[in-house]
Amino acid sequence: MAAQPVPQETHQPIGSEGRHRVVVIGSGFGGLFGTKALRRSDVEVTLIAKTTHHLFQPLLYQVATGILSQGEIAPSTREILAGQDNAQVLLGEVTDIDLDARTVTSKVLGRETTTPYDSLIVAAGAGQSYFGNDHFSEFAPGMKSIDDALELRGRIFGAFELAEIGAQRGENVDHLLTFVVVGAGPTGVEMAGQIAELSHRTLKKDFRAINTRHARVILVDAAPQVLPPFGQKLGAKAKSELEKLGVEVILGAMVTDVDERGIEMKFKDGRVERIESVAKIWAAGVQANPLGKTLSEQSGAPLDRAGRIAVNPDLTLPGHPEVFVVGDMIALDNLPGVAQVAIQGAKYAGKEIDNRIKGKASQGPFHYFDKGSMAIISRFRAVALIGKLRLTGVVAWLMWLALHLVYITGFKSRVTALLHWAVSFIGRGRSERTTTEQQIFARSALSRLKGGAADLVSDPGAYDAARAMLETTRRAELEAQAAEEARLTDSGERGVPVEQRVG
Ligand SMILES: Cc1cc2nc3c(=O)[nH]c(=O)nc-3n(C[C@H](O)[C@H](O)[C@H](O)COP(=O)(O)OP(=O)(O)OC[C@H]3O[C@@H](n4cnc5c(N)ncnc54)[C@H](O)[C@@H]3O)c2cc1C
């Protein structure tokens, strides 16, 4: 069958006649703060993002380990911007940017939209890097999205469930009770600390056949220390705190293979070791969004090894003063990939656009103000680096708590997050332990479809009678299946071997 042409539509911001059109790509820290920075400007902003929510990535590990719900860290972008009259939200994955035509092309479920702009803010962030071994991702999901966090939640809690079944049958379940976190940066440290708390504290009374306190939590990194950006002293402190929690820290080990049942690593002396583990988490390395490559090819701006694009000191793309790039996508003065770089850069870009419209002078080059970094290790334990000040223990943990509470978007989410933290940190519970089979397997299932989720919906526009007939047949099959399921339940035949059933 000949491929159907993708239906296209041009998006004109409502009320845009004559007004300066700003397109913002991404609804993360850069995209949201860039849009908000323009709330009082005489512009029409269209924020295009591939998800309907704004994601607070630093708390993803808490969703993965059952402390917070996804809603608390991922509020609806539309709801956040509902009160900003000059902003509208367009759902879609940006597939192309045409710098000459000044248009952005986005796609959702086979529907393609082209949006023209006068100014553009690109804040599409970064993804996980498997250092050229993308196939590792099938067995060791990264942690970049709500989907990732929910899948990991399913895999972690699911491993304990499978271990319980195996142990009841007298099987060896060590591989199910071994959790490996790859990458000893803040995310890896936080994740390892939380899995250790889960197994040693939260779940200790919930199972009968297994002792969750015997679970192994292993943190692996090729670097010689934990939390390299925090310096040696804080890194050593974080390592010893993790070890007190029962985490095994393996440093100087490069992961060379990952499969369904385990992970293989190679040490500097050539030794190769394999760890049998079903639940593995990848928290090592980032790769800037591929839109950086699109911009690089058209502007000639170079990319670094992590795919980040070199921008001018005012965050504009070389040769394109109307295009700003902010956040995790940029290579400028060795700025780190942290939330504050994205927030401050986006505010700067918004102000710069506003200045131009008002005929005001430029602010000059962008200057990043480093407010410090912190990582939580377990309840009441964190490390923080603020300027030359190094903080550890409860003080750092309280600072972490206060800061994250300020940055969580929305009053509702702040209140519920606080409640869930009380449940987890003062008590030993986890409020968000729900997991489903689909959470764990949907990613792999979707990746097997050629066109992804678009294969599961009807084409936009044209009506395909042949396809509709196939769908009707499938529907009839599903209905018959459902009727048979209901009959089995009603007649009490469920669980009875087929040959013993009546009728
Ligand atoms: C697990 C984790 C923990 C972290 N912890 C911390 C921390 O403790 N402190 C800290 O400062 N930083 C932390 N960071 C880093 C911080 O979250 C990032 O630096 C920050 O989010 C970067 O903001 P951004 O706007 O550049 O990208 P993002 O916040 O990643 O936003 C990118 C946006 O672009 C959208 N997008 C991507 N591609 C497309 C496309 N093709 N079309 C349309 N939309 C697209 C995405 O859906 C998203 O909305 C953490 C990151 C992770 C992953």
XYZ file of C-alpha atoms and ligand atoms in Angstrom:
556
model
C 0.000 0.000 0.000
C 1.410 3.455 -0.932
C 2.428 5.618 2.034
C -0.172 8.227 2.886
C 1.079 11.831 2.683
C 1.320 13.364 6.167
C -1.470 15.933 6.537
C 0.023 19.354 7.161
C -1.359 22.434 8.758
C 0.079 25.872 9.400
C -0.339 27.106 12.920
C -1.063 30.821 13.233
C -1.094 31.969 16.845
C -4.557 33.220 17.744
C -4.587 37.028 17.724
C -1.171 37.212 16.083
C -1.972 39.800 13.391
C 0.908 42.220 13.334
C 2.291 41.061 16.662
C 5.786 39.667 17.093
C 5.537 35.840 17.071
C 7.765 33.966 19.502
C 7.989 30.191 19.299
C 9.393 28.355 22.322
C 10.441 24.708 21.937
C 10.183 22.623 25.118
C 8.180 22.795 28.334
C 11.031 22.018 30.722
C 12.801 24.644 32.809
C 14.034 26.667 29.816
C 10.762 26.559 27.865
C 8.508 27.403 30.776
C 10.636 30.193 32.239
C 11.246 31.635 28.751
C 7.505 31.778 28.104
C 6.777 33.293 31.497
C 9.498 35.909 30.999
C 7.453 37.226 28.059
C 4.150 37.485 29.950
C 4.102 41.302 29.886
C 5.551 41.685 26.391
C 3.650 42.702 23.302
C 4.194 39.307 21.647
C 2.304 36.110 20.846
C 4.081 33.094 22.320
C 3.515 29.559 21.067
C 5.106 26.935 23.286
C 5.553 23.657 21.405
C 6.407 20.579 23.446
C 6.154 16.848 23.002
C 4.572 16.326 26.409
C 1.569 18.036 27.941
C 3.406 18.690 31.216
C 6.251 20.722 32.639
C 8.675 18.268 34.224
C 10.658 18.836 37.401
C 13.410 16.339 36.526
C 15.384 16.548 39.799
C 12.571 14.683 41.581
C 12.053 11.915 39.017
C 13.873 9.426 41.235
C 11.227 9.990 43.923
C 8.492 9.010 41.448
C 10.529 5.926 40.513
C 10.844 4.865 44.154
C 7.240 5.488 45.167
C 7.636 8.661 47.246
C 5.881 11.151 44.955
C 3.209 10.844 42.307
C 3.934 11.941 38.758
C 1.347 14.742 39.014
C 3.319 16.446 41.770
C 6.414 16.872 39.632
C 4.734 17.193 36.237
C 1.870 19.690 36.283
C 0.001 20.484 33.076
C 1.777 23.178 31.053
C -1.592 24.403 29.781
C -2.809 24.884 33.359
C 0.353 26.738 34.409
C 0.025 29.110 31.448
C -3.770 29.432 31.549
C -3.520 32.931 33.029
C -0.929 34.166 30.530
C -3.112 35.594 27.750
C -0.312 36.035 25.218
C 0.770 32.379 25.424
C -0.642 29.248 23.838
C 0.447 25.646 23.998
C 0.822 23.298 21.042
C 1.404 19.586 21.591
C 3.902 18.076 19.184
C 7.418 16.788 18.751
C 9.493 19.261 16.777
C 10.964 17.390 13.842
C 12.461 20.297 11.911
C 13.481 23.922 12.215
C 13.939 25.896 8.994
C 16.189 28.839 9.826
C 15.758 30.485 6.399
C 11.983 30.176 6.238
C 11.749 30.854 10.022
C 9.384 27.965 10.657
C 9.176 25.109 13.117
C 7.628 21.778 12.085
C 6.064 19.595 14.744
C 4.264 16.269 14.631
C 1.841 14.419 16.859
C 0.217 11.066 15.987
C 0.783 11.624 12.273
C -0.503 15.211 12.261
C 2.115 17.713 11.101
C 2.023 21.418 11.905
C 4.245 24.235 10.671
C 4.539 27.270 12.914
C 6.185 30.494 11.708
C 8.217 32.634 14.096
C 9.865 36.022 14.339
C 11.911 34.975 17.393
C 12.689 31.435 18.515
C 13.765 30.042 21.886
C 15.023 26.457 21.637
C 14.958 24.681 25.012
C 14.626 21.006 24.072
C 17.032 19.752 26.757
C 19.050 16.554 26.672
C 18.428 12.829 26.648
C 20.204 9.845 28.143
C 23.480 8.797 26.574
C 24.509 5.144 26.482
C 27.860 6.119 24.966
C 27.096 4.482 21.628
C 25.415 1.408 23.146
C 21.770 2.374 22.746
C 20.699 -1.270 22.959
C 21.539 -1.149 26.718
C 18.439 1.002 27.133
C 16.123 -1.975 26.613
C 17.347 -3.551 29.857
C 18.588 -0.499 31.792
C 16.152 2.402 31.368
C 17.447 5.898 31.931
C 15.674 8.526 33.973
C 14.668 11.484 31.871
C 10.886 11.378 31.659
C 7.746 10.432 33.561
C 7.531 7.291 31.402
C 11.064 6.348 32.488
C 10.302 6.923 36.168
C 7.071 4.892 36.062
C 8.761 2.084 34.161
C 11.546 2.015 36.743
C 9.015 2.022 39.557
C 7.390 -1.025 37.971
C 10.742 -2.755 37.479
C 11.960 -2.098 41.037
C 8.783 -3.082 42.908
C 8.194 -5.853 40.329
C 11.603 -7.392 41.103
C 10.607 -7.819 44.769
C 7.303 -9.414 43.692
C 9.027 -11.908 41.370
C 11.584 -12.673 44.073
C 8.759 -13.502 46.507
C 7.212 -15.949 44.000
C 10.598 -17.520 43.229
C 11.530 -17.847 46.903
C 8.214 -19.570 47.669
C 9.193 -22.200 45.121
C 12.636 -22.576 46.652
C 14.424 -20.946 43.701
C 17.543 -18.784 43.881
C 16.313 -15.187 43.645
C 19.591 -13.321 44.163
C 19.425 -11.828 40.646
C 15.984 -10.386 41.449
C 17.156 -8.912 44.722
C 20.215 -7.245 43.187
C 19.745 -3.691 41.920
C 22.448 -2.001 39.874
C 22.561 1.757 39.341
C 25.050 2.895 36.678
C 26.446 6.408 37.167
C 27.495 7.943 40.480
C 26.400 11.523 39.723
C 23.589 13.132 41.756
C 20.848 11.055 40.066
C 22.658 7.740 40.568
C 23.488 8.563 44.194
C 19.897 9.584 44.944
C 18.497 6.522 43.219
C 20.850 4.066 44.953
C 20.129 5.689 48.334
C 16.386 5.404 47.821
C 16.434 1.763 46.663
C 18.529 0.947 49.745
C 15.976 2.705 51.981
C 13.155 0.868 50.227
C 14.660 -2.556 50.740
C 16.122 -2.067 54.198
C 13.374 0.047 55.734
C 10.157 0.474 53.765
C 9.500 -3.052 52.554
C 11.020 -5.051 55.389
C 7.661 -6.235 56.780
C 5.764 -6.594 53.502
C 7.014 -9.928 52.213
C 6.923 -13.440 53.694
C 9.292 -15.586 51.641
C 12.074 -13.044 51.077
C 13.967 -10.807 53.441
C 14.140 -7.490 51.566
C 16.948 -6.371 53.870
C 19.194 -8.877 52.099
C 18.744 -7.063 48.778
C 21.996 -5.809 47.221
C 22.118 -2.264 45.883
C 25.203 -1.622 43.757
C 26.334 1.750 42.424
C 28.832 1.517 39.543
C 30.860 4.267 37.868
C 33.905 4.428 35.625
C 35.114 7.533 37.484
C 37.341 7.136 40.548
C 34.935 8.979 42.883
C 31.286 9.513 43.708
C 29.726 12.896 42.726
C 32.759 14.220 40.771
C 31.424 17.819 40.399
C 31.155 18.154 44.204
C 34.894 17.713 44.785
C 36.835 14.964 46.556
C 35.793 15.734 50.140
C 32.030 15.747 49.548
C 32.377 12.808 47.159
C 34.107 10.754 49.878
C 31.448 11.795 52.407
C 28.635 10.776 50.046
C 30.351 7.407 49.429
C 30.675 6.646 53.132
C 27.039 7.658 53.774
C 25.903 5.356 50.967
C 27.960 2.496 52.374
C 26.406 3.047 55.802
C 23.045 2.589 54.099
C 24.239 -0.727 52.695
C 24.999 0.409 49.127
C 28.012 -1.291 47.507
C 29.962 1.366 45.607
C 32.124 0.105 42.728
C 34.347 2.785 41.149
C 36.724 2.669 38.174
C 34.505 0.100 36.434
C 33.273 0.630 32.887
C 30.008 -1.073 31.962
C 30.691 -3.087 28.805
C 27.468 -5.059 28.386
C 23.904 -5.118 29.647
C 21.316 -7.833 29.040
C 18.026 -8.985 30.528
C 19.652 -10.887 33.377
C 22.707 -8.831 34.236
C 25.472 -6.376 33.645
C 29.129 -6.801 32.709
C 31.878 -4.400 33.688
C 35.564 -4.041 33.003
C 38.100 -2.671 35.461
C 41.198 -0.662 34.623
C 43.435 -3.719 35.250
C 41.529 -5.621 32.532
C 39.446 -7.704 34.961
C 35.891 -8.370 33.736
C 33.104 -8.995 36.211
C 29.426 -9.823 35.704
C 26.660 -9.019 38.154
C 23.418 -10.952 37.857
C 20.660 -8.366 38.185
C 17.241 -7.967 36.627
C 16.533 -4.373 37.716
C 19.157 -2.009 36.352
C 19.018 1.760 36.155
C 21.104 3.893 33.807
C 22.040 7.278 35.244
C 25.330 7.884 33.452
C 25.776 10.462 30.741
C 23.640 12.814 28.721
C 23.331 13.642 25.051
C 21.906 16.974 23.935
C 18.664 16.975 21.965
C 19.075 16.118 18.242
C 17.576 19.517 17.356
C 21.062 20.839 18.143
C 22.299 18.952 15.066
C 19.501 20.468 12.954
C 20.581 23.955 14.058
C 24.262 23.152 13.582
C 23.789 21.891 10.013
C 22.020 25.088 8.979
C 24.070 27.651 10.909
C 27.516 26.045 10.911
C 27.727 26.337 14.726
C 29.826 23.411 16.008
C 28.575 20.674 18.344
C 30.638 19.273 21.222
C 30.950 15.542 22.013
C 27.712 15.586 23.988
C 25.892 17.139 21.012
C 25.630 20.584 22.650
C 25.707 23.532 20.292
C 28.154 26.443 20.548
C 26.182 29.682 20.961
C 27.196 33.341 21.092
C 27.747 34.942 24.529
C 24.183 36.320 24.271
C 22.816 32.767 23.766
C 21.946 33.400 20.122
C 22.820 31.060 17.297
C 25.781 32.343 15.222
C 24.377 34.269 12.231
C 20.831 34.107 13.618
C 20.199 36.788 16.240
C 16.489 35.851 16.207
C 17.246 32.330 17.532
C 18.126 31.753 21.193
C 19.231 28.355 22.520
C 19.111 27.782 26.280
C 19.633 25.121 28.947
C 21.065 21.639 28.468
C 21.506 22.093 24.710
C 24.241 24.737 24.849
C 28.021 24.630 24.984
C 29.128 27.959 26.440
C 31.900 28.663 28.972
C 31.630 25.094 30.361
C 28.234 25.854 31.868
C 26.857 22.745 33.600
C 23.631 20.987 32.590
C 21.614 22.119 35.583
C 18.205 23.682 36.067
C 19.520 27.147 36.985
C 21.466 27.462 33.720
C 18.227 26.792 31.825
C 16.084 29.062 34.020
C 18.485 32.014 34.016
C 19.234 31.605 30.285
C 15.531 31.507 29.410
C 14.773 34.595 31.493
C 17.675 36.350 29.778
C 16.401 35.377 26.299
C 12.865 36.548 27.147
C 14.165 39.904 28.360
C 16.369 40.269 25.295
C 13.377 39.741 22.958
C 11.319 42.229 24.990
C 14.148 44.804 24.840
C 14.368 44.488 21.067
C 10.612 45.009 20.624
C 10.744 48.067 22.850
C 13.820 49.381 21.014
C 15.928 49.123 24.185
C 19.645 48.240 24.255
C 20.817 44.675 24.733
C 21.648 43.439 28.245
C 25.137 42.435 27.028
C 26.465 38.887 27.370
C 24.625 36.297 29.472
C 26.124 35.782 32.944
C 25.298 32.671 34.938
C 24.987 33.033 38.691
C 25.927 29.735 40.360
C 23.586 29.156 43.315
C 25.306 25.867 44.254
C 24.460 22.196 43.914
C 23.109 19.548 46.229
C 22.308 15.846 46.256
C 20.224 13.918 48.770
C 21.591 10.559 49.916
C 18.846 9.284 52.204
C 16.375 10.726 54.677
C 18.115 13.438 56.740
C 21.337 13.032 54.752
C 22.479 15.246 51.862
C 25.552 17.045 50.547
C 25.589 20.636 49.289
C 28.223 22.800 47.637
C 27.450 26.522 47.721
C 30.384 28.628 46.545
C 33.217 27.510 48.803
C 30.813 26.294 51.488
C 30.499 22.518 51.872
C 27.509 21.251 53.848
C 26.597 17.705 54.815
C 24.066 15.825 56.952
C 20.783 17.223 58.271
C 21.595 20.870 57.483
C 22.171 20.089 53.813
C 19.071 17.889 53.791
C 16.872 20.686 55.221
C 18.251 23.098 52.625
C 17.461 20.567 49.915
C 13.907 20.235 51.255
C 13.278 23.990 51.386
C 14.742 24.633 47.944
C 12.827 21.880 46.199
C 9.624 23.004 47.836
C 10.145 26.505 46.417
C 10.811 25.225 42.910
C 7.987 22.677 42.682
C 5.396 24.362 40.471
C 2.010 25.131 42.012
C 0.659 25.386 45.550
C -1.308 22.099 45.299
C 1.778 20.113 44.340
C 3.822 21.716 47.120
C 1.287 20.729 49.784
C 0.923 17.135 48.580
C 4.691 16.730 48.081
C 5.247 17.889 51.675
C 2.679 15.362 52.885
C 4.299 12.537 50.929
C 7.747 13.497 52.230
C 6.396 13.328 55.778
C 5.007 9.842 55.042
C 8.339 8.650 53.642
C 10.895 10.479 55.756
C 9.236 10.621 59.174
C 7.365 7.371 58.750
C 8.605 4.447 56.656
C 5.842 4.362 54.051
C 5.672 5.183 50.364
C 2.427 6.675 49.133
C 2.912 5.912 45.440
C 3.606 2.227 44.996
C 1.102 1.554 42.225
C 2.654 -0.266 39.294
C 1.133 -1.963 36.263
C 2.351 -4.366 33.618
C 1.852 -1.702 30.945
C 4.099 0.680 32.849
C 6.944 -1.813 32.502
C 6.428 -3.106 28.979
C 4.715 -0.349 26.968
C 8.003 1.307 25.951
C 9.379 -1.879 24.392
C 6.005 -2.667 22.796
C 5.725 0.794 21.232
C 9.275 0.679 19.931
C 8.339 -2.447 17.938
C 5.786 -0.469 15.918
C 7.316 1.146 12.834
C 5.464 4.429 13.235
C 5.237 4.311 17.052
C 1.912 5.286 18.636
C 0.767 6.803 15.306
C 0.313 3.212 14.054
C -2.425 2.715 16.630
C -4.701 5.571 15.617
C -6.581 6.334 12.449
C -4.911 8.645 9.981
C -5.974 12.221 10.325
C -8.347 13.427 7.656
C -8.888 10.754 4.997
C -11.163 7.823 5.844
C -9.641 4.432 5.077
C -12.475 1.941 4.578
C -10.172 -1.119 4.421
C -8.514 -0.196 7.686
C -11.842 0.610 9.322
C -13.094 -2.853 8.331
C -10.024 -4.466 9.915
C -10.647 -2.432 13.063
C -14.303 -3.570 13.086
C -13.221 -7.210 12.802
C -10.728 -6.747 15.641
C -13.395 -5.055 17.713
C -15.760 -7.996 17.179
C -13.001 -10.384 18.279
C -12.331 -8.367 21.425
C -16.034 -8.195 22.252
C -16.371 -11.969 21.857
C -13.340 -12.444 24.100
C -14.829 -10.138 26.740
C -18.174 -11.990 26.601
C -16.366 -15.317 27.098
C -14.413 -13.877 30.073
C -17.693 -12.684 31.648
C -19.320 -16.098 31.072
C -16.387 -17.900 32.735
C -16.645 -15.643 35.776
C -20.457 -15.903 36.051
C -20.556 -19.686 35.629
C -17.803 -20.272 38.166
C -15.712 -22.035 35.521
C -12.716 -19.719 35.846
C -9.684 -21.743 36.835
C -11.410 -25.071 35.988
C -9.426 -27.063 33.374
C -11.081 -26.905 29.934
C -11.809 -30.682 29.775
C -13.735 -30.512 33.081
C -15.916 -27.552 32.072
C -19.612 -28.044 31.483
C -20.917 -26.899 28.085
C 17.056 12.673 36.830
C 17.592 14.087 36.779
C 17.926 14.741 37.947
C 18.386 16.058 37.897
N 18.698 16.695 39.083
C 19.073 17.985 39.046
C 19.300 18.703 40.252
O 19.206 18.146 41.349
N 19.637 20.029 40.166
C 19.738 20.665 38.957
O 19.998 21.855 38.929
N 19.548 20.008 37.818
C 19.218 18.696 37.823
N 18.993 18.022 36.650
C 19.245 18.723 35.381
C 18.094 19.629 35.019
O 16.864 18.959 35.165
C 18.295 20.114 33.594
O 19.511 20.808 33.543
C 17.170 21.026 33.137
O 15.959 20.323 33.134
C 17.481 21.590 31.760
O 16.398 22.365 31.327
P 16.067 22.468 29.763
O 14.921 23.382 29.643
O 17.293 22.710 29.007
O 15.618 20.985 29.380
P 14.410 20.104 29.966
O 13.996 20.547 31.312
O 14.895 18.693 29.796
O 13.252 20.382 28.963
C 13.271 19.959 27.633
C 11.867 20.050 27.104
O 11.870 19.900 25.701
C 10.893 18.968 25.313
N 11.357 18.397 24.061
C 12.448 17.660 23.825
N 12.554 17.382 22.520
C 11.513 17.966 21.919
C 11.074 18.048 20.577
N 11.745 17.485 19.580
N 9.930 18.700 20.324
C 9.223 19.298 21.314
N 9.598 19.267 22.601
C 10.739 18.615 22.888
C 10.842 18.001 26.474
O 9.643 17.262 26.469
C 10.929 18.990 27.631
O 9.675 19.570 27.860
C 18.531 16.709 36.671
C 18.200 16.036 35.495
C 17.731 14.741 35.546
C 17.355 14.023 34.278
